[in-house]
PDB file of C-alpha atoms in Angstrom:
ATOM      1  CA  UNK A   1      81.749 108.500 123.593  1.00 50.00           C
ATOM      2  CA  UNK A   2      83.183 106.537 120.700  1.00 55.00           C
ATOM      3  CA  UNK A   3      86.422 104.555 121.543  1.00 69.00           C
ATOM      4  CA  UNK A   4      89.178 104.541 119.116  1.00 79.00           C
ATOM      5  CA  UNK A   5      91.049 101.701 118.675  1.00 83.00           C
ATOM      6  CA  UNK A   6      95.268 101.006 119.058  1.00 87.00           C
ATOM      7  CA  UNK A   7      94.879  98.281 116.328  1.00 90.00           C
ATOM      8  CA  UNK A   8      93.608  98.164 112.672  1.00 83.00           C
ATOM      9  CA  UNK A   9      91.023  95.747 112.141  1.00 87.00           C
ATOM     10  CA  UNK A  10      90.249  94.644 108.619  1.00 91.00           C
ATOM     11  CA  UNK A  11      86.859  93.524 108.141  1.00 91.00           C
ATOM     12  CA  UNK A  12      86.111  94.461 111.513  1.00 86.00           C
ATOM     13  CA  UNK A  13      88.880  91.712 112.705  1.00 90.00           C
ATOM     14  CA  UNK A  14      91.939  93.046 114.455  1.00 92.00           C
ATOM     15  CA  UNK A  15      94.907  92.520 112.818  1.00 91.00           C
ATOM     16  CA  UNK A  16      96.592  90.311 115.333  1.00 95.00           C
ATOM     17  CA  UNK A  17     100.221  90.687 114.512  1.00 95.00           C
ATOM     18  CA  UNK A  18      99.666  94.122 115.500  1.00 96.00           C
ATOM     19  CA  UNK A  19      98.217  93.528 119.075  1.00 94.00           C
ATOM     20  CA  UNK A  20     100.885  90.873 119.630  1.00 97.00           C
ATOM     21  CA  UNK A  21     103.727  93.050 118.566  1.00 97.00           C
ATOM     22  CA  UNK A  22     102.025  95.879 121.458  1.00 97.00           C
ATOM     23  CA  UNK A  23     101.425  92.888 124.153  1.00 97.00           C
ATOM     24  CA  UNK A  24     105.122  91.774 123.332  1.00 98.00           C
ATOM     25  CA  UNK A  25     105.863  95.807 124.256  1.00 97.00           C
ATOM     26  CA  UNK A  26     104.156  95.916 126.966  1.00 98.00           C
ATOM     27  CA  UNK A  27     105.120  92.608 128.704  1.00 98.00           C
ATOM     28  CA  UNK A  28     109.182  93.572 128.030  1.00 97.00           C
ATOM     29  CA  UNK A  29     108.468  96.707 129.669  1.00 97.00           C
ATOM     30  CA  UNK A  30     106.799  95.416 132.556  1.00 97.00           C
ATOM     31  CA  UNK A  31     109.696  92.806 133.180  1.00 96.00           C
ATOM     32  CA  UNK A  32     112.481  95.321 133.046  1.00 96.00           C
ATOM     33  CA  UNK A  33     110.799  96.951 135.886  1.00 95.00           C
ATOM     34  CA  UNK A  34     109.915  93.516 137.711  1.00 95.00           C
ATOM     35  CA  UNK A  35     113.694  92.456 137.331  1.00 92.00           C
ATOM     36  CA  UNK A  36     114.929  95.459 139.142  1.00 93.00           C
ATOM     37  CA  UNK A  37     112.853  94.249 141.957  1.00 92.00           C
ATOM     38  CA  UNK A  38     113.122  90.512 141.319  1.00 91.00           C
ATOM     39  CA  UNK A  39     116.701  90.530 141.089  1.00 90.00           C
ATOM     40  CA  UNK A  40     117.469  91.193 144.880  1.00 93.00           C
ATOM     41  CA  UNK A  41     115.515  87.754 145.804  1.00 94.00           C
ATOM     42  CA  UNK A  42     116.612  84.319 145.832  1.00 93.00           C
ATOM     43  CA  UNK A  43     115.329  82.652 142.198  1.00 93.00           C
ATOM     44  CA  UNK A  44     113.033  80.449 144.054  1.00 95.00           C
ATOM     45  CA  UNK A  45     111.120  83.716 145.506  1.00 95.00           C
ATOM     46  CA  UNK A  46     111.707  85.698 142.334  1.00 94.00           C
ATOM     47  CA  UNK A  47     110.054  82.626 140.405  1.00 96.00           C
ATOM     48  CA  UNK A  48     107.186  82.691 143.124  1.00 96.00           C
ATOM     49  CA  UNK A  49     106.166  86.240 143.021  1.00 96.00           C
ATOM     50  CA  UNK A  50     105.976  86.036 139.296  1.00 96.00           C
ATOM     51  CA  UNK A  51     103.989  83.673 139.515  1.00 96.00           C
ATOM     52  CA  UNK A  52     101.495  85.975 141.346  1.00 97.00           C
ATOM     53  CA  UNK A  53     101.026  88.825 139.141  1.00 97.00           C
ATOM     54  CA  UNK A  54      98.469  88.870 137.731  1.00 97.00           C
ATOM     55  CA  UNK A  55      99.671  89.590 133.838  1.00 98.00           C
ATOM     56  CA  UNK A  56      96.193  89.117 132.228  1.00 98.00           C
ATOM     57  CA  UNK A  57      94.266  91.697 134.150  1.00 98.00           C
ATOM     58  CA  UNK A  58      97.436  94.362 133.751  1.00 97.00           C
ATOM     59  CA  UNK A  59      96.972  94.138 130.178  1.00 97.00           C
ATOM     60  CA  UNK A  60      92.917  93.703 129.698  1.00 97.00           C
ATOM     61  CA  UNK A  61      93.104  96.997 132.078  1.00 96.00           C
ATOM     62  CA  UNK A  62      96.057  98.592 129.620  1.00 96.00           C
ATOM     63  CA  UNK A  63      93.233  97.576 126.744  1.00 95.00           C
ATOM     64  CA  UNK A  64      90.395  98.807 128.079  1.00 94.00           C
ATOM     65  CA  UNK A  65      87.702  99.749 125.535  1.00 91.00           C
ATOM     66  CA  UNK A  66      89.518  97.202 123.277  1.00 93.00           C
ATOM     67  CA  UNK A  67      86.720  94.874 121.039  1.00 92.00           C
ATOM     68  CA  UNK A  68      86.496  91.221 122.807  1.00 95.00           C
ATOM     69  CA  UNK A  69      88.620  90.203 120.142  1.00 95.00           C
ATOM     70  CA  UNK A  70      91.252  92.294 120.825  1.00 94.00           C
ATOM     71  CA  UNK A  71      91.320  91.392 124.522  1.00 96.00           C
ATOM     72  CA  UNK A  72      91.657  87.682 123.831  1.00 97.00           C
ATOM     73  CA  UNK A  73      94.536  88.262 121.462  1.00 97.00           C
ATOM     74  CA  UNK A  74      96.451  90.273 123.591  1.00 97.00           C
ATOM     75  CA  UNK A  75      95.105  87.837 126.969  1.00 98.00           C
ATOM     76  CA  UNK A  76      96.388  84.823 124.938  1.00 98.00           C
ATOM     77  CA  UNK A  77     100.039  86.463 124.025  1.00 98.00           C
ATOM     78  CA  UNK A  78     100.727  87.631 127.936  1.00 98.00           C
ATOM     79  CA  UNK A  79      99.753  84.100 128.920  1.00 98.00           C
ATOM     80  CA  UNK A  80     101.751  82.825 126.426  1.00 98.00           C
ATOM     81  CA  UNK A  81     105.353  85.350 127.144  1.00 98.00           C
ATOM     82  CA  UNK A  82     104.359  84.851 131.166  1.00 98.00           C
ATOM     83  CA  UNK A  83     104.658  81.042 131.003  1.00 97.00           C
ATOM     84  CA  UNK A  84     107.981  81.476 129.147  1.00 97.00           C
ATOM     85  CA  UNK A  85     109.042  83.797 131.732  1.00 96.00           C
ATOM     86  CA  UNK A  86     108.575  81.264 134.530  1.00 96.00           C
ATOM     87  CA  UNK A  87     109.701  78.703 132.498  1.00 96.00           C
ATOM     88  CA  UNK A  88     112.566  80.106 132.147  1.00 94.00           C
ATOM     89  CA  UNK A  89     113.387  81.424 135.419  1.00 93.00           C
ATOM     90  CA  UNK A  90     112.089  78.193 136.673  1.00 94.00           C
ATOM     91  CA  UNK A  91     115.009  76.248 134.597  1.00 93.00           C
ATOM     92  CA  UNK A  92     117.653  78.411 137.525  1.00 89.00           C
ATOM     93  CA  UNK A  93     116.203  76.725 140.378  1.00 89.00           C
ATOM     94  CA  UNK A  94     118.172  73.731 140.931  1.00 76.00           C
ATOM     95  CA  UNK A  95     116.382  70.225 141.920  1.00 70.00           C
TER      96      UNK A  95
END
């Protein structure tokens, strides 16, 4: 069975704005639900647990069937946002 991608791909390259914008989607999404949780802990545990989920896998199992290419786009963006996300959070916790 043939796969059809989410993304355009010109010259059989995905067009990478495209599976940033959906990885950008997706991560936002994810968060708002995390921070309903996360929000009830201390910053130090909030800060901890996200440092245990395990972003990369959610989204190479929301792109499954994706090219390789694809995958390491999006892998590389979630990395990316996640290490904000900590940073961030991480900036709370005082010294």
């Amino acid at each position: 069975m043939m796969q059809i991608s989410k993304f355009e791909h010109v010259d059989g390259i995905p067009v990478e704005e495209q599976v940033e914008e959906w990885v950008e989607t997706y991560f936002h999404n994810l968060m708002t639900i995390l921070n309903s949780f996360l929000s009830h802990v201390e910053i130090t545990e909030a800060v901890a647990r996200l440092k245990n989920i395990p972003f990369e896998q959610l989204v190479m199992e929301e792109l499954e069937g994706e090219d390789e290419a694809v995958l390491t786009i999006a892998v590389n963006k979630v990395r990316e946002l996640a290490e904000a996300e900590i940073a961030f959070q991480e900036s709370y916790i005082e010294p």
